[in-house]
Amino acid sequence: MKRITVFCGSSFGTNKYYEKHAELLGQKLAQEKIELVYGGANVGLMGAVANGALSKQGKVIGVLPNFLESKEIAHKNLTELILVDTMHERKTKMNELCDGVIALPGGFGTLEEVFEMLNWGQLGLHKKPIGVLNTNGFYDSLINHLDKMVDEGFLKEVNRNMILISDDIDVLLAQIKSYKALEVEKWITKTTT
């Protein structure tokens, strides 16, 4: 595991614990010699995870669309800042650079990013582990909804189990390091449509 992409909010949220947990994740990645790939901004949890890694001499690669860099939210102390034209290019580049993904608390952007990675994994486009750091139970309702998707027949349990979940950084990293991707079978047939 050389690099992990972290998707997270550009704000801090209402609980100071989110910021602290983001910093701790960045520090832990640096201590484990795992490079951080993230959205390139200096604001919110994005800035906190980057600062955490940098505080422990970690390597941090930011990927930022030009239109956000021009709004002066780019982190100026990164190991490398890669500028791209669109949000889609950002996500594609972050996927290309990483060996696994962790989602911290965030909003629409964070959910969109992690769910696209899950979808790509389900379709067999990558075999990377995808984890959710469930800080302060932030993702409890979403986890319940994933289970409902399985119960209602919209998501196979094997695909539901692709998402690794823990509220403990060490436990989540252990799950990510030991992850074995499932072989993707033909997932839809004439008899299942």
mmCIF file of C-alpha atoms in Angstrom, residues 5-171:
data_model
loop_
_atom_site.group_PDB
_atom_site.id
_atom_site.type_symbol
_atom_site.label_atom_id
_atom_site.label_comp_id
_atom_site.label_asym_id
_atom_site.label_seq_id
_atom_site.Cartn_x
_atom_site.Cartn_y
_atom_site.Cartn_z
ATOM 1 C CA THR A 5 -6.717 8.720 -1.596
ATOM 2 C CA VAL A 6 -8.784 10.441 1.073
ATOM 3 C CA PHE A 7 -12.142 11.957 0.156
ATOM 4 C CA CYS A 8 -13.542 14.369 2.726
ATOM 5 C CA GLY A 9 -15.339 17.627 3.352
ATOM 6 C CA SER A 10 -14.109 21.097 2.508
ATOM 7 C CA SER A 11 -15.649 22.248 5.791
ATOM 8 C CA PHE A 12 -14.992 21.145 9.367
ATOM 9 C CA GLY A 13 -18.541 20.158 10.317
ATOM 10 C CA THR A 14 -20.091 20.973 13.665
ATOM 11 C CA ASN A 15 -18.050 18.620 15.838
ATOM 12 C CA LYS A 16 -14.378 19.437 16.508
ATOM 13 C CA TYR A 17 -13.717 15.680 16.637
ATOM 14 C CA TYR A 18 -14.019 15.481 12.821
ATOM 15 C CA GLU A 19 -11.061 17.808 12.362
ATOM 16 C CA LYS A 20 -8.997 15.984 14.984
ATOM 17 C CA HIS A 21 -9.728 12.586 13.427
ATOM 18 C CA ALA A 22 -8.758 13.910 9.972
ATOM 19 C CA GLU A 23 -5.443 15.187 11.371
ATOM 20 C CA LEU A 24 -4.827 11.848 13.091
ATOM 21 C CA LEU A 25 -5.489 9.947 9.866
ATOM 22 C CA GLY A 26 -2.986 12.124 8.013
ATOM 23 C CA GLN A 27 -0.409 11.591 10.751
ATOM 24 C CA LYS A 28 -0.976 7.831 10.757
ATOM 25 C CA LEU A 29 -0.579 7.582 6.980
ATOM 26 C CA ALA A 30 2.730 9.469 7.190
ATOM 27 C CA GLN A 31 3.954 7.281 10.060
ATOM 28 C CA GLU A 32 3.101 4.164 8.012
ATOM 29 C CA LYS A 33 4.974 5.647 5.001
ATOM 30 C CA ILE A 34 1.739 5.738 2.998
ATOM 31 C CA GLU A 35 1.491 8.759 0.732
ATOM 32 C CA LEU A 36 -1.681 10.847 0.892
ATOM 33 C CA VAL A 37 -3.586 11.765 -2.261
ATOM 34 C CA TYR A 38 -6.427 14.205 -1.686
ATOM 35 C CA GLY A 39 -8.311 17.128 -3.217
ATOM 36 C CA GLY A 40 -5.526 19.710 -2.839
ATOM 37 C CA ALA A 41 -7.346 22.327 -0.757
ATOM 38 C CA ASN A 42 -6.260 23.961 2.494
ATOM 39 C CA VAL A 43 -9.790 24.226 3.921
ATOM 40 C CA GLY A 44 -11.918 22.013 6.154
ATOM 41 C CA LEU A 45 -11.154 18.356 6.689
ATOM 42 C CA MET A 46 -9.185 18.411 3.444
ATOM 43 C CA GLY A 47 -6.695 20.836 4.942
ATOM 44 C CA ALA A 48 -6.683 18.961 8.257
ATOM 45 C CA VAL A 49 -5.761 15.576 6.756
ATOM 46 C CA ALA A 50 -3.039 17.169 4.626
ATOM 47 C CA ASN A 51 -1.631 19.128 7.574
ATOM 48 C CA GLY A 52 -1.655 15.985 9.697
ATOM 49 C CA ALA A 53 0.437 14.100 7.132
ATOM 50 C CA LEU A 54 2.779 17.041 6.557
ATOM 51 C CA SER A 55 3.333 17.429 10.316
ATOM 52 C CA LYS A 56 4.906 13.946 10.301
ATOM 53 C CA GLN A 57 6.951 14.550 7.136
ATOM 54 C CA GLY A 58 4.526 12.601 4.973
ATOM 55 C CA LYS A 59 4.286 12.942 1.221
ATOM 56 C CA VAL A 60 1.074 14.695 0.178
ATOM 57 C CA ILE A 61 -0.194 14.963 -3.396
ATOM 58 C CA GLY A 62 -3.103 17.303 -4.052
ATOM 59 C CA VAL A 63 -5.306 17.167 -7.139
ATOM 60 C CA LEU A 64 -7.236 20.371 -7.703
ATOM 61 C CA PRO A 65 -9.313 21.769 -10.571
ATOM 62 C CA ASN A 66 -7.999 25.073 -11.934
ATOM 63 C CA PHE A 67 -11.204 26.928 -11.061
ATOM 64 C CA LEU A 68 -10.757 26.100 -7.365
ATOM 65 C CA GLU A 69 -7.070 26.955 -7.348
ATOM 66 C CA SER A 70 -7.936 30.422 -8.645
ATOM 67 C CA LYS A 71 -10.187 30.950 -5.603
ATOM 68 C CA GLU A 72 -7.047 30.677 -3.452
ATOM 69 C CA ILE A 73 -7.997 27.508 -1.626
ATOM 70 C CA ALA A 74 -5.011 25.513 -2.897
ATOM 71 C CA HIS A 75 -2.743 24.208 -0.153
ATOM 72 C CA LYS A 76 0.636 25.879 -0.677
ATOM 73 C CA ASN A 77 2.847 23.423 1.264
ATOM 74 C CA LEU A 78 2.157 20.133 -0.512
ATOM 75 C CA THR A 79 4.753 17.743 -1.862
ATOM 76 C CA GLU A 80 3.029 18.075 -5.229
ATOM 77 C CA LEU A 81 -0.061 19.882 -6.521
ATOM 78 C CA ILE A 82 -1.565 18.575 -9.755
ATOM 79 C CA LEU A 83 -3.949 20.966 -11.514
ATOM 80 C CA VAL A 84 -6.686 19.563 -13.756
ATOM 81 C CA ASP A 85 -9.504 21.107 -15.767
ATOM 82 C CA THR A 86 -12.612 19.413 -14.358
ATOM 83 C CA MET A 87 -13.977 17.671 -11.287
ATOM 84 C CA HIS A 88 -14.192 14.431 -13.278
ATOM 85 C CA GLU A 89 -10.516 14.689 -14.251
ATOM 86 C CA ARG A 90 -9.703 15.250 -10.585
ATOM 87 C CA LYS A 91 -11.450 12.049 -9.534
ATOM 88 C CA THR A 92 -9.894 10.074 -12.377
ATOM 89 C CA LYS A 93 -6.393 11.307 -11.490
ATOM 90 C CA MET A 94 -6.925 10.553 -7.785
ATOM 91 C CA ASN A 95 -7.965 7.021 -8.729
ATOM 92 C CA GLU A 96 -4.916 6.586 -10.984
ATOM 93 C CA LEU A 97 -2.552 7.693 -8.211
ATOM 94 C CA CYS A 98 -3.846 5.519 -5.366
ATOM 95 C CA ASP A 99 -3.852 1.936 -4.136
ATOM 96 C CA GLY A 100 -6.898 2.411 -1.895
ATOM 97 C CA VAL A 101 -9.470 4.934 -0.697
ATOM 98 C CA ILE A 102 -10.705 6.254 2.633
ATOM 99 C CA ALA A 103 -13.747 8.495 3.045
ATOM 100 C CA LEU A 104 -13.986 10.856 5.998
ATOM 101 C CA PRO A 105 -17.119 12.868 6.786
ATOM 102 C CA GLY A 106 -18.205 15.221 4.028
ATOM 103 C CA GLY A 107 -21.093 16.352 1.868
ATOM 104 C CA PHE A 108 -22.331 15.693 -1.657
ATOM 105 C CA GLY A 109 -18.847 15.746 -3.180
ATOM 106 C CA THR A 110 -17.472 13.176 -0.739
ATOM 107 C CA LEU A 111 -20.433 10.852 -1.261
ATOM 108 C CA GLU A 112 -20.231 11.202 -5.040
ATOM 109 C CA GLU A 113 -16.510 10.427 -5.035
ATOM 110 C CA VAL A 114 -16.690 7.363 -2.797
ATOM 111 C CA PHE A 115 -19.761 5.959 -4.549
ATOM 112 C CA GLU A 116 -18.168 6.312 -7.961
ATOM 113 C CA MET A 117 -15.129 4.404 -6.670
ATOM 114 C CA LEU A 118 -17.465 1.720 -5.282
ATOM 115 C CA ASN A 119 -19.308 1.534 -8.593
ATOM 116 C CA TRP A 120 -16.046 1.229 -10.527
ATOM 117 C CA GLY A 121 -15.005 -1.588 -8.179
ATOM 118 C CA GLN A 122 -18.348 -3.345 -8.576
ATOM 119 C CA LEU A 123 -17.922 -3.190 -12.352
ATOM 120 C CA GLY A 124 -14.410 -4.604 -12.118
ATOM 121 C CA LEU A 125 -12.667 -1.416 -13.263
ATOM 122 C CA HIS A 126 -10.358 -1.581 -10.253
ATOM 123 C CA LYS A 127 -9.650 -3.904 -7.309
ATOM 124 C CA LYS A 128 -8.802 -1.277 -4.696
ATOM 125 C CA PRO A 129 -10.019 -1.349 -1.104
ATOM 126 C CA ILE A 130 -12.512 1.367 -0.202
ATOM 127 C CA GLY A 131 -12.888 2.301 3.440
ATOM 128 C CA VAL A 132 -15.108 4.610 5.434
ATOM 129 C CA LEU A 133 -13.776 6.102 8.636
ATOM 130 C CA ASN A 134 -17.047 6.309 10.531
ATOM 131 C CA THR A 135 -15.991 9.129 12.845
ATOM 132 C CA ASN A 136 -18.526 9.809 15.602
ATOM 133 C CA GLY A 137 -21.041 7.529 13.832
ATOM 134 C CA PHE A 138 -21.250 10.005 10.936
ATOM 135 C CA TYR A 139 -22.030 7.294 8.379
ATOM 136 C CA ASP A 140 -24.385 5.157 10.524
ATOM 137 C CA SER A 141 -27.509 6.156 8.569
ATOM 138 C CA LEU A 142 -25.780 5.539 5.253
ATOM 139 C CA ILE A 143 -24.614 2.109 6.425
ATOM 140 C CA ASN A 144 -28.205 1.286 7.394
ATOM 141 C CA HIS A 145 -29.349 2.411 3.955
ATOM 142 C CA LEU A 146 -26.783 0.175 2.243
ATOM 143 C CA ASP A 147 -28.202 -2.742 4.230
ATOM 144 C CA LYS A 148 -31.711 -1.751 3.120
ATOM 145 C CA MET A 149 -30.513 -1.734 -0.500
ATOM 146 C CA VAL A 150 -29.419 -5.346 0.009
ATOM 147 C CA ASP A 151 -32.667 -6.292 1.786
ATOM 148 C CA GLU A 152 -34.752 -4.757 -1.012
ATOM 149 C CA GLY A 153 -32.787 -6.493 -3.776
ATOM 150 C CA PHE A 154 -31.024 -3.477 -5.292
ATOM 151 C CA LEU A 155 -27.522 -4.326 -4.112
ATOM 152 C CA LYS A 156 -25.873 -7.708 -3.823
ATOM 153 C CA GLU A 157 -24.484 -8.464 -0.383
ATOM 154 C CA VAL A 158 -21.115 -9.319 -1.913
ATOM 155 C CA ASN A 159 -20.971 -5.775 -3.334
ATOM 156 C CA ARG A 160 -22.214 -4.257 -0.079
ATOM 157 C CA ASN A 161 -19.278 -5.939 1.634
ATOM 158 C CA MET A 162 -16.812 -4.158 -0.658
ATOM 159 C CA ILE A 163 -17.035 -1.126 1.611
ATOM 160 C CA LEU A 164 -14.799 -1.438 4.673
ATOM 161 C CA ILE A 165 -16.050 0.395 7.758
ATOM 162 C CA SER A 166 -14.575 1.292 11.123
ATOM 163 C CA ASP A 167 -14.493 4.215 13.526
ATOM 164 C CA ASP A 168 -10.900 3.292 14.425
ATOM 165 C CA ILE A 169 -8.048 4.409 12.141
ATOM 166 C CA ASP A 170 -5.796 1.434 12.944
ATOM 167 C CA VAL A 171 -8.585 -1.092 12.402
#
